[in-house]
Coordinates of C-alpha atoms and ligand atoms in Angstrom, one line a residue:
Chain A
M7 CA -57.8 -34.8 -55.9
T8 CA -61.0 -31.7 -56.1
G9 CA -58.7 -29.1 -55.5
T10 CA -58.1 -26.9 -52.8
R11 CA -60.2 -28.7 -50.4
D12 CA -58.1 -31.9 -50.8
A13 CA -54.9 -29.6 -50.4
T14 CA -54.1 -31.1 -46.9
A15 CA -54.9 -34.6 -45.8
L16 CA -54.7 -33.4 -42.3
E17 CA -54.7 -30.8 -40.9
M18 CA -54.0 -29.6 -37.0
V19 CA -54.7 -25.6 -36.1
G20 CA -53.5 -24.1 -32.9
V21 CA -54.0 -27.5 -30.7
T22 CA -53.3 -27.4 -27.3
R23 CA -54.0 -30.3 -24.9
R24 CA -53.8 -30.4 -20.8
F25 CA -53.8 -32.5 -18.7
G26 CA -54.4 -30.7 -15.3
G27 CA -51.5 -28.2 -14.8
F28 CA -49.6 -29.9 -17.8
T29 CA -49.4 -28.6 -21.0
A30 CA -48.2 -31.9 -22.9
L31 CA -48.8 -29.8 -26.5
E32 CA -49.3 -26.3 -27.4
E33 CA -50.1 -23.8 -30.0
V34 CA -49.4 -27.3 -32.5
S35 CA -50.6 -26.2 -36.2
L36 CA -49.2 -29.2 -38.4
S37 CA -50.7 -29.6 -42.2
I38 CA -50.0 -32.7 -43.7
A39 CA -50.0 -33.2 -47.6
P40 CA -52.1 -35.9 -49.1
G41 CA -49.9 -38.4 -50.0
T42 CA -46.9 -38.0 -48.4
L43 CA -45.0 -40.0 -45.4
H44 CA -45.1 -37.4 -42.7
A45 CA -42.7 -38.3 -39.7
I46 CA -43.0 -37.0 -36.6
I47 CA -40.0 -36.9 -34.8
G48 CA -39.0 -36.3 -30.6
P49 CA -37.5 -37.4 -27.3
N50 CA -39.7 -39.6 -24.9
G51 CA -43.0 -37.6 -23.2
A52 CA -42.3 -34.7 -26.2
G53 CA -46.4 -35.3 -26.8
K54 CA -46.1 -37.5 -29.9
T55 CA -48.5 -39.8 -28.7
T56 CA -50.7 -37.3 -27.5
L57 CA -51.0 -35.3 -30.7
F58 CA -52.0 -38.8 -32.4
N59 CA -54.5 -39.3 -29.6
I60 CA -56.1 -35.7 -30.9
L61 CA -55.9 -36.7 -34.1
T62 CA -58.2 -39.8 -33.3
G63 CA -60.8 -38.3 -31.1
R64 CA -59.1 -40.4 -28.1
L65 CA -58.3 -36.8 -26.9
R66 CA -60.6 -34.0 -27.3
P67 CA -57.9 -30.8 -27.8
T68 CA -58.5 -28.4 -24.8
A69 CA -58.2 -25.5 -27.7
G70 CA -57.1 -25.7 -31.5
R71 CA -59.3 -27.7 -34.5
V72 CA -58.6 -30.7 -36.4
L73 CA -59.7 -31.1 -40.2
V74 CA -59.7 -34.2 -41.9
N75 CA -59.6 -33.0 -45.8
G76 CA -61.0 -29.8 -44.8
R77 CA -63.6 -30.8 -42.9
P78 CA -63.3 -30.5 -39.1
A79 CA -63.1 -33.3 -36.8
H80 CA -61.9 -32.6 -33.5
Q81 CA -65.8 -33.0 -32.2
S82 CA -66.6 -36.7 -33.7
P83 CA -65.8 -39.4 -31.4
E84 CA -63.2 -41.4 -31.7
H85 CA -65.2 -44.6 -33.4
R86 CA -66.3 -42.0 -36.2
R87 CA -62.9 -41.2 -37.4
V88 CA -62.4 -45.0 -39.3
A89 CA -65.6 -43.5 -41.2
M90 CA -63.8 -40.2 -41.8
G91 CA -60.7 -42.4 -43.6
V92 CA -58.8 -42.1 -40.7
A93 CA -57.2 -45.3 -38.9
R94 CA -54.0 -45.8 -36.5
S95 CA -51.8 -48.3 -35.3
F96 CA -50.4 -48.4 -31.4
Q97 CA -46.9 -47.9 -29.7
V98 CA -47.9 -50.3 -27.5
T99 CA -49.1 -53.3 -29.1
S100 CA -53.0 -53.5 -28.9
L101 CA -54.1 -56.7 -30.2
F102 CA -57.4 -59.3 -29.4
Q103 CA -54.6 -61.3 -28.1
D104 CA -57.2 -64.5 -27.5
L105 CA -58.8 -64.1 -31.0
T106 CA -57.0 -65.2 -34.3
V107 CA -54.9 -63.1 -36.7
R108 CA -57.2 -63.2 -39.0
E109 CA -60.0 -62.6 -36.8
N110 CA -58.4 -60.0 -35.8
V111 CA -58.1 -58.1 -39.0
R112 CA -61.8 -59.0 -39.9
L113 CA -62.8 -57.2 -37.2
A114 CA -60.7 -54.1 -38.5
A115 CA -61.6 -54.4 -42.0
S116 CA -65.7 -54.3 -40.6
G117 CA -65.7 -51.6 -38.3
R118 CA -67.0 -49.2 -39.9
R119 CA -70.0 -51.0 -41.6
L120 CA -72.0 -50.8 -38.1
R121 CA -75.0 -52.0 -39.4
R122 CA -73.1 -55.8 -40.5
A123 CA -71.6 -56.0 -37.4
L124 CA -74.8 -55.5 -35.5
S125 CA -76.4 -58.1 -37.2
M126 CA -77.1 -61.0 -34.2
W127 CA -78.1 -64.0 -36.4
R128 CA -75.8 -64.6 -39.5
P129 CA -72.5 -66.5 -38.7
V130 CA -70.0 -64.3 -39.1
E131 CA -68.1 -66.5 -41.7
H132 CA -71.0 -65.0 -43.7
D133 CA -68.9 -61.2 -43.1
H134 CA -67.7 -62.4 -46.9
A135 CA -66.2 -58.2 -47.4
G136 CA -64.6 -58.2 -44.1
L137 CA -62.2 -62.1 -44.5
A138 CA -61.8 -61.1 -48.0
R139 CA -60.0 -57.8 -47.1
A140 CA -58.5 -59.4 -44.1
G141 CA -56.8 -62.1 -46.5
E142 CA -56.0 -59.3 -48.9
V143 CA -54.4 -57.3 -46.1
L144 CA -52.8 -60.9 -44.5
D145 CA -50.7 -61.2 -47.7
Q146 CA -50.1 -58.0 -48.1
V147 CA -47.9 -57.7 -44.4
G148 CA -46.5 -61.0 -44.8
L149 CA -48.7 -62.6 -42.1
D150 CA -51.0 -65.0 -44.6
R151 CA -49.2 -68.4 -43.2
V152 CA -49.9 -67.4 -38.7
A153 CA -54.1 -66.0 -39.6
E154 CA -55.5 -69.2 -38.1
R155 CA -53.1 -69.0 -34.9
R156 CA -54.0 -66.9 -31.8
A157 CA -52.6 -63.6 -31.9
A158 CA -51.4 -63.8 -28.2
E159 CA -48.9 -67.3 -30.1
L160 CA -47.5 -64.2 -32.5
S161 CA -43.6 -63.3 -32.1
H162 CA -42.9 -59.9 -31.2
G163 CA -41.9 -58.5 -34.7
Q164 CA -45.1 -60.7 -35.6
Q165 CA -47.8 -58.8 -33.8
R166 CA -46.3 -55.4 -34.6
L167 CA -47.0 -56.1 -38.3
L168 CA -50.8 -57.2 -37.2
E169 CA -51.0 -54.0 -35.5
V170 CA -50.0 -52.1 -38.4
A171 CA -52.2 -54.7 -40.7
M172 CA -55.4 -53.7 -38.5
A173 CA -54.9 -50.0 -39.0
L174 CA -54.2 -50.8 -42.6
A175 CA -57.7 -53.2 -43.0
P176 CA -60.6 -50.1 -42.8
R177 CA -58.5 -48.7 -46.6
P178 CA -58.0 -45.8 -44.1
R179 CA -56.9 -42.8 -47.1
I180 CA -55.1 -41.5 -44.1
L181 CA -52.8 -43.4 -41.6
L182 CA -51.4 -42.8 -38.1
L183 CA -48.7 -45.3 -37.1
D184 CA -47.4 -44.8 -33.6
E185 CA -44.0 -46.2 -33.5
P186 CA -44.2 -49.3 -35.9
T187 CA -40.7 -50.2 -35.0
S188 CA -41.3 -49.8 -31.5
G189 CA -39.0 -52.9 -29.4
M190 CA -38.3 -54.8 -32.7
G191 CA -35.0 -56.5 -33.0
V192 CA -33.0 -55.7 -36.3
D193 CA -33.7 -59.0 -37.6
D194 CA -37.5 -58.1 -37.8
I195 CA -37.0 -53.9 -39.0
P196 CA -36.6 -55.0 -42.8
A197 CA -39.7 -56.1 -43.3
M198 CA -41.5 -53.2 -41.4
E199 CA -39.7 -51.0 -43.7
S200 CA -40.1 -52.2 -47.0
L201 CA -44.6 -52.2 -45.8
L202 CA -43.8 -48.6 -44.8
A203 CA -42.1 -48.1 -48.0
R204 CA -45.0 -49.8 -50.0
L205 CA -47.6 -48.2 -48.1
A206 CA -46.1 -44.6 -48.7
G207 CA -46.5 -44.7 -52.1
T208 CA -50.7 -45.4 -51.7
H209 CA -51.8 -43.8 -48.6
T210 CA -51.1 -40.5 -46.4
V211 CA -49.3 -41.8 -43.6
V212 CA -48.4 -39.8 -40.4
M213 CA -45.6 -42.1 -38.6
I214 CA -44.1 -41.7 -34.9
E215 CA -40.8 -43.2 -35.0
H216 CA -37.6 -43.1 -33.2
N217 CA -35.3 -45.5 -35.6
M218 CA -33.6 -42.3 -37.3
A219 CA -31.6 -43.9 -39.9
L220 CA -35.6 -45.2 -41.1
T221 CA -37.1 -42.5 -41.0
M222 CA -34.7 -40.4 -43.0
R223 CA -35.0 -43.1 -45.7
V224 CA -38.9 -43.5 -45.8
A225 CA -40.0 -39.6 -45.1
D226 CA -41.0 -36.8 -47.3
R227 CA -41.1 -34.7 -44.1
I228 CA -40.2 -34.8 -40.5
T229 CA -41.7 -32.3 -37.7
V230 CA -39.5 -32.3 -34.9
L231 CA -41.9 -32.3 -31.6
V232 CA -40.2 -30.7 -28.5
S233 CA -41.4 -30.5 -25.1
G234 CA -45.1 -30.0 -26.7
R235 CA -44.1 -27.8 -29.4
V236 CA -42.9 -27.8 -33.2
L237 CA -39.3 -27.0 -33.3
T238 CA -39.1 -26.7 -37.2
S239 CA -40.8 -28.6 -40.2
G240 CA -39.0 -29.6 -43.2
P241 CA -37.6 -32.2 -45.5
P242 CA -35.3 -35.3 -43.9
E243 CA -32.0 -33.3 -45.9
Q244 CA -32.8 -29.8 -43.9
I245 CA -33.9 -31.7 -40.3
Q246 CA -30.5 -33.7 -40.2
S247 CA -28.3 -31.0 -40.8
D248 CA -30.8 -28.6 -39.1
V249 CA -27.9 -28.0 -36.2
E250 CA -30.7 -27.0 -33.1
V251 CA -32.7 -30.1 -34.1
R252 CA -28.7 -32.2 -33.3
R253 CA -28.9 -30.1 -30.1
A254 CA -32.2 -30.5 -28.5
Y255 CA -33.1 -34.1 -29.6
L256 CA -30.6 -35.9 -32.3
G257 CA -27.4 -35.0 -29.7
G258 CA -24.7 -35.5 -32.9
E259 CA -26.4 -38.9 -33.3
L260 CA -27.4 -39.2 -36.8
E261 CA -22.8 -38.8 -37.5
G262 CA -21.9 -42.0 -35.9
A263 CA -23.6 -45.2 -36.3
S264 CA -27.3 -44.1 -36.6
D265 CA -29.5 -47.2 -36.6
A266 CA -29.7 -47.2 -32.5
D267 CA -32.7 -46.2 -31.1
A268 CA -32.9 -41.8 -29.7
E269 CA -34.0 -43.9 -26.5
Chain B
M6 CA -76.0 -79.4 -34.2
P7 CA -75.7 -76.3 -32.2
L8 CA -79.5 -78.4 -30.5
A9 CA -77.5 -81.3 -29.4
A10 CA -75.6 -80.4 -26.7
P11 CA -78.4 -78.5 -24.6
V12 CA -81.1 -81.8 -25.6
C13 CA -78.4 -84.2 -24.2
A14 CA -78.2 -82.2 -21.2
V15 CA -81.7 -82.0 -20.5
A16 CA -82.7 -86.1 -21.8
G17 CA -79.7 -86.7 -19.2
L18 CA -81.5 -84.7 -16.6
A19 CA -84.7 -86.2 -17.3
I20 CA -83.5 -89.8 -17.0
F21 CA -80.3 -89.0 -13.9
A22 CA -82.2 -86.8 -11.9
P23 CA -83.7 -87.5 -8.6
S24 CA -86.8 -85.6 -9.3
Y25 CA -87.7 -83.7 -11.5
S26 CA -88.3 -80.9 -8.9
L27 CA -84.6 -80.6 -8.7
A28 CA -84.1 -81.2 -12.8
S29 CA -86.4 -78.0 -13.1
T30 CA -84.3 -76.1 -10.7
I31 CA -81.0 -77.2 -12.7
V32 CA -82.3 -76.3 -15.8
I33 CA -83.8 -72.9 -14.3
Y34 CA -80.4 -72.0 -13.6
A35 CA -79.2 -72.8 -16.0
I36 CA -80.9 -70.6 -18.1
A37 CA -80.6 -67.7 -15.9
A38 CA -76.5 -68.9 -16.5
L39 CA -76.9 -68.4 -19.4
G40 CA -77.5 -64.7 -19.5
C41 CA -74.6 -64.0 -17.2
N42 CA -72.3 -65.8 -19.3
L43 CA -73.3 -63.7 -22.5
L44 CA -72.3 -60.5 -20.3
L45 CA -68.8 -61.7 -18.1
G46 CA -67.8 -64.6 -20.2
Y47 CA -68.5 -63.1 -24.1
T48 CA -68.4 -59.7 -23.1
G49 CA -66.2 -59.3 -20.2
L50 CA -68.6 -57.6 -18.3
L51 CA -69.1 -58.8 -14.4
S52 CA -72.1 -57.7 -13.4
F53 CA -73.8 -58.3 -9.9
G54 CA -76.7 -56.9 -11.4
Q55 CA -78.0 -60.9 -12.9
G56 CA -79.8 -61.5 -9.5
I57 CA -81.9 -58.7 -10.3
L58 CA -82.7 -59.8 -13.5
F59 CA -83.5 -62.8 -12.3
G60 CA -86.1 -61.3 -9.5
V61 CA -87.8 -59.1 -11.8
G62 CA -88.9 -61.3 -14.3
A63 CA -90.2 -63.4 -11.3
F64 CA -91.6 -61.0 -9.6
A65 CA -92.9 -59.3 -13.2
A66 CA -94.8 -63.4 -14.0
G67 CA -95.7 -63.5 -10.5
L68 CA -97.7 -60.3 -10.2
S69 CA -99.0 -60.6 -14.0
F70 CA -100.4 -64.1 -12.3
V71 CA -101.9 -62.5 -8.9
H72 CA -103.6 -59.2 -10.5
W73 CA -104.3 -60.3 -14.0
D74 CA -104.8 -63.7 -14.0
V75 CA -103.0 -64.8 -17.2
Q76 CA -102.0 -68.3 -17.9
A77 CA -97.9 -69.4 -18.1
P78 CA -96.9 -68.1 -21.4
A79 CA -98.3 -64.5 -20.6
G80 CA -96.6 -64.6 -17.7
L81 CA -93.2 -65.3 -19.0
L82 CA -93.5 -63.1 -21.9
I83 CA -94.1 -60.6 -19.8
A84 CA -91.0 -61.5 -17.2
T85 CA -89.2 -61.9 -20.6
V86 CA -90.0 -58.4 -21.3
A87 CA -89.5 -56.8 -17.7
G88 CA -86.3 -58.3 -17.4
A89 CA -85.1 -56.7 -21.1
V90 CA -86.2 -53.1 -19.7
V91 CA -84.8 -52.8 -16.7
A92 CA -81.5 -54.6 -18.1
T93 CA -81.6 -51.9 -21.2
V94 CA -82.2 -49.2 -18.5
V95 CA -79.3 -50.2 -15.7
G96 CA -77.1 -51.6 -18.3
S97 CA -76.9 -47.8 -19.6
L98 CA -75.8 -46.3 -16.5
C99 CA -73.5 -49.2 -15.5
I100 CA -71.8 -49.0 -18.8
L101 CA -70.9 -45.3 -18.5
R102 CA -68.2 -46.9 -16.3
R103 CA -65.8 -49.2 -17.1
D104 CA -63.6 -51.7 -14.7
V105 CA -64.1 -51.3 -11.3
H106 CA -66.3 -48.4 -11.7
F107 CA -68.6 -50.7 -13.8
V108 CA -68.7 -53.3 -11.2
M109 CA -69.3 -51.0 -8.3
L110 CA -72.6 -49.6 -10.6
T111 CA -73.6 -52.9 -10.7
F112 CA -73.9 -53.7 -6.8
A113 CA -74.6 -50.2 -5.7
F114 CA -78.2 -51.1 -8.0
A115 CA -78.3 -54.9 -7.1
S116 CA -78.3 -53.6 -3.5
M117 CA -80.9 -51.0 -4.7
F118 CA -83.5 -53.5 -5.7
A119 CA -83.0 -55.9 -2.7
Y120 CA -84.2 -53.2 -0.5
A121 CA -87.2 -52.0 -2.8
V122 CA -88.8 -55.2 -2.3
Y123 CA -89.0 -54.3 1.2
L124 CA -89.3 -50.8 0.3
F125 CA -92.7 -51.8 -1.8
K126 CA -94.4 -54.0 0.7
D127 CA -97.8 -53.2 -1.0
V128 CA -96.3 -54.5 -4.4
T129 CA -93.8 -57.1 -3.9
G130 CA -95.1 -58.7 0.0
G131 CA -92.2 -57.7 1.6
E132 CA -91.0 -61.0 3.1
N133 CA -94.1 -63.1 2.1
G134 CA -93.0 -62.4 -1.3
L135 CA -95.7 -63.2 -3.8
R136 CA -98.3 -66.4 -3.2
G137 CA -101.5 -67.3 -4.1
F138 CA -101.3 -68.0 -7.7
P139 CA -103.9 -69.1 -9.5
A140 CA -102.8 -72.6 -10.7
M141 CA -101.0 -73.1 -13.6
T142 CA -102.0 -73.8 -17.1
L143 CA -100.0 -73.6 -20.5
G144 CA -102.7 -71.9 -22.8
A145 CA -103.5 -68.3 -24.7
F146 CA -106.7 -66.5 -25.4
G147 CA -109.2 -67.6 -22.9
S148 CA -108.1 -70.8 -23.8
T149 CA -106.2 -74.2 -22.2
W150 CA -104.1 -76.6 -23.6
L151 CA -101.8 -78.4 -20.8
E152 CA -102.0 -78.0 -16.7
L153 CA -99.0 -77.6 -15.3
D154 CA -100.2 -79.5 -12.4
T155 CA -97.0 -82.6 -12.4
G156 CA -93.2 -81.9 -12.0
A157 CA -92.9 -83.6 -15.6
V158 CA -94.5 -81.1 -17.3
M159 CA -93.1 -78.2 -15.5
F160 CA -89.5 -79.8 -16.8
A161 CA -90.9 -79.9 -20.3
V162 CA -91.8 -76.6 -20.1
A163 CA -88.5 -75.0 -18.6
S164 CA -86.0 -77.8 -20.3
V165 CA -87.8 -76.5 -24.1
T166 CA -87.2 -72.7 -22.8
F167 CA -83.6 -73.6 -22.2
V168 CA -83.0 -75.3 -25.6
A169 CA -84.4 -72.0 -27.1
A170 CA -82.3 -70.1 -25.5
Y171 CA -79.3 -72.1 -25.5
W172 CA -80.0 -72.3 -29.7
A173 CA -80.5 -68.9 -29.6
L174 CA -77.7 -68.1 -28.1
T175 CA -75.6 -69.7 -30.0
R176 CA -76.4 -68.1 -32.7
L177 CA -75.8 -64.7 -31.2
T178 CA -72.2 -65.4 -29.6
R179 CA -71.2 -67.1 -33.8
S180 CA -72.4 -64.0 -35.1
A181 CA -70.8 -60.6 -36.4
F182 CA -72.2 -59.0 -33.3
G183 CA -71.2 -62.0 -31.1
A184 CA -67.5 -61.4 -32.4
T185 CA -67.5 -57.6 -32.0
L186 CA -68.7 -58.6 -28.2
M187 CA -65.6 -60.7 -27.9
A188 CA -63.3 -57.8 -29.3
I189 CA -64.7 -55.6 -26.9
R190 CA -63.6 -58.6 -24.0
E191 CA -60.2 -58.8 -25.5
N192 CA -59.7 -55.1 -25.6
E193 CA -62.2 -52.8 -25.8
D194 CA -60.1 -49.6 -26.4
R195 CA -58.9 -50.9 -30.0
A196 CA -62.4 -52.3 -30.9
I197 CA -63.0 -48.8 -30.3
A198 CA -60.5 -47.5 -32.4
I199 CA -61.4 -49.7 -35.3
G200 CA -64.8 -48.1 -35.7
Y201 CA -66.7 -50.0 -33.0
P202 CA -69.0 -47.6 -30.7
T203 CA -68.7 -50.1 -28.1
M204 CA -71.3 -48.7 -25.5
L205 CA -74.0 -49.6 -27.9
F206 CA -73.0 -53.4 -28.1
K207 CA -72.4 -53.6 -24.3
L208 CA -75.9 -52.2 -24.0
L209 CA -77.6 -54.8 -26.2
A210 CA -75.5 -57.3 -24.4
F211 CA -77.2 -56.0 -21.6
T212 CA -80.6 -56.5 -22.8
V213 CA -80.2 -59.9 -24.6
S214 CA -79.0 -60.6 -21.3
G215 CA -81.9 -59.5 -19.8
L216 CA -84.5 -61.2 -21.6
V217 CA -82.8 -64.4 -20.7
S218 CA -82.5 -64.1 -17.2
G219 CA -86.0 -62.9 -16.9
V220 CA -87.4 -65.2 -18.7
A221 CA -85.6 -67.7 -16.3
G222 CA -86.8 -66.0 -13.5
G223 CA -90.5 -66.1 -15.0
L224 CA -90.1 -69.7 -15.1
Y225 CA -89.2 -69.6 -11.3
A226 CA -92.6 -68.1 -10.4
V227 CA -94.0 -70.4 -12.5
F228 CA -92.1 -73.6 -11.7
L229 CA -93.0 -72.3 -7.5
G230 CA -96.0 -71.1 -7.8
S231 CA -94.9 -68.1 -5.7
V232 CA -92.1 -65.6 -5.4
P233 CA -89.9 -65.6 -2.3
D234 CA -88.5 -62.2 -1.4
S235 CA -84.9 -64.0 -1.7
A236 CA -85.7 -63.7 -5.7
L237 CA -84.5 -60.2 -5.6
Q238 CA -81.6 -60.7 -3.3
L239 CA -78.2 -60.3 -3.4
E240 CA -77.1 -63.9 -3.0
T241 CA -79.8 -64.6 -6.2
S242 CA -76.9 -62.8 -8.1
T243 CA -73.9 -64.0 -6.8
M244 CA -75.2 -67.6 -7.0
I245 CA -75.3 -67.3 -10.9
L246 CA -72.0 -65.6 -11.3
V247 CA -70.6 -68.6 -9.4
M248 CA -72.5 -70.9 -11.7
T249 CA -71.1 -69.1 -14.4
I250 CA -68.0 -69.1 -13.3
L251 CA -67.8 -72.2 -12.1
G252 CA -69.2 -74.4 -15.7
G253 CA -66.8 -71.8 -17.5
T254 CA -67.1 -68.7 -19.3
G255 CA -67.2 -68.0 -22.2
S256 CA -68.6 -71.2 -22.7
L257 CA -72.3 -72.2 -23.3
F258 CA -72.2 -75.4 -22.0
G259 CA -70.3 -74.2 -19.8
S260 CA -73.3 -72.7 -17.9
F261 CA -75.6 -75.8 -18.1
L262 CA -72.4 -77.7 -16.1
G263 CA -72.5 -74.7 -13.4
S264 CA -75.7 -74.9 -13.0
L265 CA -75.7 -78.6 -12.6
A266 CA -72.4 -78.2 -10.2
Y267 CA -73.7 -75.7 -7.9
L268 CA -77.5 -77.5 -7.3
L269 CA -76.3 -81.1 -7.1
L270 CA -73.8 -80.0 -4.4
S271 CA -76.6 -78.1 -2.8
H272 CA -79.2 -80.9 -3.2
Y273 CA -76.9 -84.4 -1.7
L274 CA -74.7 -82.0 1.2
A275 CA -77.4 -78.9 2.4
P276 CA -79.8 -81.2 4.1
T277 CA -76.8 -82.6 6.3
W278 CA -74.2 -80.2 7.0
D279 CA -75.3 -76.7 6.6
R280 CA -72.2 -75.1 6.0
W281 CA -71.8 -77.5 2.8
Q282 CA -71.0 -73.9 0.8
I283 CA -67.4 -74.0 2.0
L284 CA -66.6 -76.9 -0.4
L285 CA -68.7 -74.3 -2.9
A286 CA -65.9 -71.6 -2.6
A287 CA -63.3 -74.2 -2.8
A288 CA -64.3 -75.0 -5.7
L289 CA -64.6 -72.1 -7.0
L290 CA -61.1 -70.9 -5.7
A291 CA -60.2 -74.5 -8.1
V292 CA -61.4 -73.5 -10.9
V293 CA -60.7 -70.5 -11.1
L294 CA -56.5 -71.0 -10.6
A295 CA -56.3 -74.1 -11.8
L296 CA -58.8 -75.2 -14.8
R297 CA -59.0 -72.5 -16.8
G298 CA -62.3 -72.4 -18.9
G299 CA -64.1 -73.8 -16.1
L300 CA -65.3 -77.4 -15.8
W301 CA -66.4 -77.5 -19.1
G302 CA -62.7 -76.2 -20.1
G303 CA -61.5 -79.0 -17.5
L304 CA -63.7 -81.5 -19.3
R305 CA -63.0 -81.0 -22.9
G306 CA -59.4 -80.9 -21.5
G307 CA -59.6 -84.5 -19.8
L308 CA -61.6 -85.8 -23.1
A309 CA -58.7 -84.3 -25.4
A310 CA -56.1 -86.4 -23.3
S311 CA -57.8 -89.1 -23.2
V312 CA -58.5 -89.4 -26.5
A313 CA -54.8 -88.7 -27.4
L314 CA -53.6 -91.8 -24.6
V315 CA -56.3 -94.0 -26.4
R316 CA -54.6 -93.3 -29.9
G317 CA -50.9 -93.9 -28.4
W318 CA -52.0 -97.2 -27.4
V319 CA -53.3 -98.4 -30.6
R320 CA -50.5 -97.2 -32.3
Ligands
ADP403 N1 -53.9 -39.9 -20.4 C1 -52.6 -38.8 -19.9 N2 -53.2 -38.1 -18.3 C2 -52.2 -37.5 -18.0 N3 -50.5 -36.8 -18.7 C3 -50.4 -37.4 -19.8 C4 -51.4 -38.5 -20.6 N4 -51.0 -38.9 -21.4 C5 -49.9 -38.1 -21.7 N5 -49.4 -37.7 -20.5 C6 -48.1 -36.7 -20.5 O1 -48.2 -35.8 -21.6 C7 -47.0 -36.0 -21.9 C8 -46.2 -36.5 -23.2 O2 -46.8 -38.5 -23.8 P1 -46.8 -38.8 -24.9 O3 -47.5 -38.2 -26.1 O4 -47.6 -39.7 -24.5 O5 -45.2 -38.8 -25.3 P2 -44.4 -39.4 -26.6 O6 -45.1 -39.9 -27.3 O7 -44.3 -38.3 -27.5 O8 -43.4 -39.7 -25.8 C9 -46.2 -37.0 -20.9 O9 -45.4 -35.9 -20.4 C10 -47.0 -37.4 -20.5 O10 -46.7 -38.5 -19.0
MG404 MG1 -45.3 -42.2 -27.9

């Protein structure tokens, strides 16, 4: 809102990441406009999750820079990125299995308030702000009725929703969602799609997704990543019609039943 | 209410234990197991260093008795601080690695301390340990309130310390800090991803564990009137770990049950059968394989089942 500095919410400039001799990302530059839903697609092993790991500080780039709201972020450790307004969900569901659903979300909501989390004497029930936020988010994603269950007891579809709920809880400006529908059955996908559509209106969302039909419906912009390089970037209609993309990745799949997983 | 469980535990011991000496030993090791439980049960850190912290507490208290002629409370305070300091230093290095590598680091430190006892004979007394303490008294600043000359008085001091430690750890494990430790136990990577600097939390867990283990070691020195070299050996670490696992990780009362079971077994079996520990190993196997939640978990499950059964009859 303050002119040029907020012109991009999230930016990657010339990011390269190597694992030993293997180059997972090569000279990737990406810029994500605030308030948009930006999808990243590409075959397995293209480097999509690695790209998220660099955006969230889990991995350091071998070369290149990451900017959050125009400020350099690649030096700050993973746990500080939440305070910068960046939160993520995981492709492989990563919950606190033995804790309740509510506690999972409360922990996520309170993660950026270190002082409170370090309090060793006051009962955790006094974390009113965290609990209130957890209640809100559980309502929003439709998990309020299972809030007192252990996370491990949820169905896979519910666990995927909890995965996203935990990313939402700290009120990030930028949400990174790694294959939110991964492993979901067709019955569960509409709940996730409607959540994604609602989030797109209020957040900057970067989403990795294999479900093409869903991606085409919700994304404002799509970047295609192949073998660690950006193949192309553009609005969904352009990507859909891009012959090169089809050959490299989609393999003509879009012409037929396009709900199929690209895996 | 959180005081009810530990108070009942020590009252039960006072009434039923065959001797105050055994009762005191049970309570002292229960405190050490509480310290271990905070790391293992609540934070998911398997440390072989618990014996170090216990031993350092014992030696710190012992040295202050021998050289400074302090009374028991000052000795216990010194033991507590020494436990916390050593825990923080050792912990800060061990938490640089995770999983198996973490465990190996704690093991390396435990071995190092064990050898240090014999390397610095002048300080520790080597194989003889520390002896020749003045008569133990309760008091401070030159005035003495109580002679610690009977088993009952000693047991009372140990019990008060146990109840205090139990209460403090109950508060801590139910706090936001405790909740974060459990999150780290469940999934450290996710805890980092949602914003928690987990290294800091693990380090503080070590410090608190050191406070608790250190005071247990100090009590041990006060109780024995000496410090044997075995206090700082690996066997003390394993003993505390076995008690904690046997009783049930993740429940504070389990730590008491673990110490109770271990020391009762040893008390009744050791004099007649010097391979009694094989039973202990079997019990450990049974608990790990079958009784998730240890003795406490089993007891609670059994209670719940019998209540349900009785309800069924009544209906
Ligand atoms: N920590 C790592 N160490 C070594 N190789 C890795 C690591 N993370 C990812 N890779 C490799 O980098 C490539 C890209 O992986 P990833 O980013 O997970 O792909 P995608 O999410 O697009 O399927 C894969 O070949 C993978 O094996
Ligand atoms: Mg991936």
